[in-house]
Amino acid sequence: QVQLVEFGGGLVQPGGSLTLSCGASISIRSINLLGWYRQAPGKQRELVAGVSIGGTTNYADSVEGRFTVSRDNAKSMVYLQMNSLRPEDTAVYFCAATDRWGLKYKYWGQGTQVTVSS
């Protein structure tokens, strides 16, 4: 079983930056996709960004050009660098992972709160 732990959330002003980190309990070299979801109160959980084992990334339209997802397989870490933050980015952010060759996220972190406000 894979355990994921996110950290780095907090309060940031609009236009500011924040980097989220996620550590995995096992080597991520065998995990196909690592990604970040977010969920605001009363809204569905949505995919923010993902990165494949081959390094291919994808982003939600709302964060394209502002967020960057990356993975460090040697350290079993995945990151989400968030720039030009907006109030609508406020949500609980979850780290997620598939298993080997998987396309469906099945492992989830506990979530970390990101609040964008002045």
PDB file of C-alpha atoms in Angstrom:
ATOM      1  CA  GLN A   1       0.000   0.000   0.000  1.00  0.00           C
ATOM      2  CA  VAL A   2       1.100   3.539  -0.777  1.00  0.00           C
ATOM      3  CA  GLN A   3       0.839   6.281   1.797  1.00  0.00           C
ATOM      4  CA  LEU A   4       1.031   9.905   0.699  1.00  0.00           C
ATOM      5  CA  VAL A   5       1.601  12.912   2.933  1.00  0.00           C
ATOM      6  CA  GLU A   6       1.234  16.507   1.731  1.00  0.00           C
ATOM      7  CA  PHE A   7       2.688  19.575   3.331  1.00  0.00           C
ATOM      8  CA  GLY A   8       3.353  23.198   2.467  1.00  0.00           C
ATOM      9  CA  GLY A   9      -0.141  24.630   2.497  1.00  0.00           C
ATOM     10  CA  GLY A  10      -1.020  27.863   4.194  1.00  0.00           C
ATOM     11  CA  LEU A  11      -2.205  31.423   3.734  1.00  0.00           C
ATOM     12  CA  VAL A  12      -0.879  33.439   0.810  1.00  0.00           C
ATOM     13  CA  GLN A  13      -1.814  36.790  -0.703  1.00  0.00           C
ATOM     14  CA  PRO A  14      -3.301  37.046  -4.197  1.00  0.00           C
ATOM     15  CA  GLY A  15      -0.512  37.082  -6.742  1.00  0.00           C
ATOM     16  CA  GLY A  16       1.780  35.238  -4.393  1.00  0.00           C
ATOM     17  CA  SER A  17       3.427  31.854  -4.660  1.00  0.00           C
ATOM     18  CA  LEU A  18       3.367  28.637  -2.710  1.00  0.00           C
ATOM     19  CA  THR A  19       4.937  25.220  -3.199  1.00  0.00           C
ATOM     20  CA  LEU A  20       3.278  22.021  -2.055  1.00  0.00           C
ATOM     21  CA  SER A  21       5.237  18.851  -1.414  1.00  0.00           C
ATOM     22  CA  CYS A  22       4.144  15.253  -1.158  1.00  0.00           C
ATOM     23  CA  GLY A  23       6.157  12.330   0.128  1.00  0.00           C
ATOM     24  CA  ALA A  24       5.394   8.706  -0.712  1.00  0.00           C
ATOM     25  CA  SER A  25       5.974   5.738   1.561  1.00  0.00           C
ATOM     26  CA  ILE A  26       7.504   3.679  -1.239  1.00  0.00           C
ATOM     27  CA  SER A  27       9.676   4.380  -4.238  1.00  0.00           C
ATOM     28  CA  ILE A  28       7.669   6.253  -6.858  1.00  0.00           C
ATOM     29  CA  ARG A  29       9.691   4.774  -9.697  1.00  0.00           C
ATOM     30  CA  SER A  30       6.969   2.137 -10.043  1.00  0.00           C
ATOM     31  CA  ILE A  31       4.066   4.606  -9.984  1.00  0.00           C
ATOM     32  CA  ASN A  32       2.709   5.645 -13.366  1.00  0.00           C
ATOM     33  CA  LEU A  33       0.978   8.915 -12.487  1.00  0.00           C
ATOM     34  CA  LEU A  34       1.444  11.341  -9.636  1.00  0.00           C
ATOM     35  CA  GLY A  35      -0.874  14.268  -9.396  1.00  0.00           C
ATOM     36  CA  TRP A  36      -2.631  16.940  -7.434  1.00  0.00           C
ATOM     37  CA  TYR A  37      -6.344  17.377  -6.934  1.00  0.00           C
ATOM     38  CA  ARG A  38      -8.148  20.111  -5.077  1.00  0.00           C
ATOM     39  CA  GLN A  39     -11.553  20.461  -3.500  1.00  0.00           C
ATOM     40  CA  ALA A  40     -13.294  23.602  -2.330  1.00  0.00           C
ATOM     41  CA  PRO A  41     -16.304  23.487   0.014  1.00  0.00           C
ATOM     42  CA  GLY A  42     -19.439  22.439  -1.849  1.00  0.00           C
ATOM     43  CA  LYS A  43     -17.530  21.588  -5.015  1.00  0.00           C
ATOM     44  CA  GLN A  44     -16.362  18.388  -6.671  1.00  0.00           C
ATOM     45  CA  ARG A  45     -12.778  17.302  -6.374  1.00  0.00           C
ATOM     46  CA  GLU A  46     -10.943  18.308  -9.544  1.00  0.00           C
ATOM     47  CA  LEU A  47      -7.645  17.402 -11.126  1.00  0.00           C
ATOM     48  CA  VAL A  48      -5.155  20.250 -10.984  1.00  0.00           C
ATOM     49  CA  ALA A  49      -2.026  18.696 -12.456  1.00  0.00           C
ATOM     50  CA  GLY A  50      -0.413  15.356 -13.145  1.00  0.00           C
ATOM     51  CA  VAL A  51       2.962  14.008 -14.182  1.00  0.00           C
ATOM     52  CA  SER A  52       3.646  10.591 -15.686  1.00  0.00           C
ATOM     53  CA  ILE A  53       6.531   8.245 -15.055  1.00  0.00           C
ATOM     54  CA  GLY A  54       7.913   9.447 -18.388  1.00  0.00           C
ATOM     55  CA  GLY A  55       7.727  13.087 -17.373  1.00  0.00           C
ATOM     56  CA  THR A  56       4.666  14.104 -19.367  1.00  0.00           C
ATOM     57  CA  THR A  57       2.583  16.719 -17.561  1.00  0.00           C
ATOM     58  CA  ASN A  58      -0.985  17.880 -17.840  1.00  0.00           C
ATOM     59  CA  TYR A  59      -2.818  20.758 -16.220  1.00  0.00           C
ATOM     60  CA  ALA A  60      -6.301  22.026 -15.714  1.00  0.00           C
ATOM     61  CA  ASP A  61      -7.060  25.000 -17.935  1.00  0.00           C
ATOM     62  CA  SER A  62      -7.539  27.169 -14.878  1.00  0.00           C
ATOM     63  CA  VAL A  63      -3.945  26.674 -13.712  1.00  0.00           C
ATOM     64  CA  GLU A  64      -2.098  26.282 -17.022  1.00  0.00           C
ATOM     65  CA  GLY A  65       0.874  28.619 -17.098  1.00  0.00           C
ATOM     66  CA  ARG A  66       0.682  29.331 -13.368  1.00  0.00           C
ATOM     67  CA  PHE A  67       1.289  25.940 -11.735  1.00  0.00           C
ATOM     68  CA  THR A  68       4.109  23.472 -12.312  1.00  0.00           C
ATOM     69  CA  VAL A  69       4.080  19.827 -11.247  1.00  0.00           C
ATOM     70  CA  SER A  70       7.284  17.854 -10.926  1.00  0.00           C
ATOM     71  CA  ARG A  71       8.523  14.608  -9.431  1.00  0.00           C
ATOM     72  CA  ASP A  72      11.785  13.522  -7.874  1.00  0.00           C
ATOM     73  CA  ASN A  73      11.900   9.751  -8.095  1.00  0.00           C
ATOM     74  CA  ALA A  74      15.112   9.461  -6.097  1.00  0.00           C
ATOM     75  CA  LYS A  75      13.484  11.221  -3.140  1.00  0.00           C
ATOM     76  CA  SER A  76      10.000   9.742  -3.662  1.00  0.00           C
ATOM     77  CA  MET A  77       8.573  13.257  -3.797  1.00  0.00           C
ATOM     78  CA  VAL A  78       6.131  15.129  -5.988  1.00  0.00           C
ATOM     79  CA  TYR A  79       5.756  18.906  -5.962  1.00  0.00           C
ATOM     80  CA  LEU A  80       3.287  21.524  -7.054  1.00  0.00           C
ATOM     81  CA  GLN A  81       4.695  25.000  -7.544  1.00  0.00           C
ATOM     82  CA  MET A  82       1.901  27.544  -7.583  1.00  0.00           C
ATOM     83  CA  ASN A  83       2.448  31.071  -8.867  1.00  0.00           C
ATOM     84  CA  SER A  84       0.152  34.032  -9.453  1.00  0.00           C
ATOM     85  CA  LEU A  85      -2.323  32.618  -6.982  1.00  0.00           C
ATOM     86  CA  ARG A  86      -5.932  33.750  -7.080  1.00  0.00           C
ATOM     87  CA  PRO A  87      -8.676  33.610  -4.449  1.00  0.00           C
ATOM     88  CA  GLU A  88     -10.437  30.949  -6.521  1.00  0.00           C
ATOM     89  CA  ASP A  89      -7.417  28.695  -5.982  1.00  0.00           C
ATOM     90  CA  THR A  90      -8.464  28.382  -2.342  1.00  0.00           C
ATOM     91  CA  ALA A  91      -9.115  24.710  -1.612  1.00  0.00           C
ATOM     92  CA  VAL A  92      -7.833  21.619   0.102  1.00  0.00           C
ATOM     93  CA  TYR A  93      -5.138  20.146  -2.109  1.00  0.00           C
ATOM     94  CA  PHE A  94      -4.598  16.395  -2.278  1.00  0.00           C
ATOM     95  CA  CYS A  95      -1.638  14.450  -3.529  1.00  0.00           C
ATOM     96  CA  ALA A  96      -2.660  11.383  -5.538  1.00  0.00           C
ATOM     97  CA  ALA A  97      -1.042   8.396  -7.197  1.00  0.00           C
ATOM     98  CA  THR A  98      -1.834   5.461  -9.451  1.00  0.00           C
ATOM     99  CA  ASP A  99      -0.216   2.056  -9.258  1.00  0.00           C
ATOM    100  CA  ARG A 100       2.163   0.778 -11.904  1.00  0.00           C
ATOM    101  CA  TRP A 101       0.778   1.362 -15.414  1.00  0.00           C
ATOM    102  CA  GLY A 102      -2.435   2.613 -13.870  1.00  0.00           C
ATOM    103  CA  LEU A 103      -4.512   5.446 -15.272  1.00  0.00           C
ATOM    104  CA  LYS A 104      -6.879   5.843 -12.336  1.00  0.00           C
ATOM    105  CA  TYR A 105      -5.764   7.527  -9.151  1.00  0.00           C
ATOM    106  CA  LYS A 106      -6.286   5.205  -6.200  1.00  0.00           C
ATOM    107  CA  TYR A 107      -4.021   6.483  -3.435  1.00  0.00           C
ATOM    108  CA  TRP A 108      -4.638   9.783  -1.691  1.00  0.00           C
ATOM    109  CA  GLY A 109      -2.968  12.001   0.842  1.00  0.00           C
ATOM    110  CA  GLN A 110      -4.786  13.609   3.749  1.00  0.00           C
ATOM    111  CA  GLY A 111      -4.947  17.026   2.130  1.00  0.00           C
ATOM    112  CA  THR A 112      -3.403  20.385   2.897  1.00  0.00           C
ATOM    113  CA  GLN A 113      -5.286  23.681   3.023  1.00  0.00           C
ATOM    114  CA  VAL A 114      -4.351  26.498   0.669  1.00  0.00           C
ATOM    115  CA  THR A 115      -6.019  29.834   1.299  1.00  0.00           C
ATOM    116  CA  VAL A 116      -5.480  32.780  -1.039  1.00  0.00           C
ATOM    117  CA  SER A 117      -6.624  35.975   0.609  1.00  0.00           C
ATOM    118  CA  SER A 118      -5.429  39.460   1.436  1.00  0.00           C
TER     119      SER A 118
END
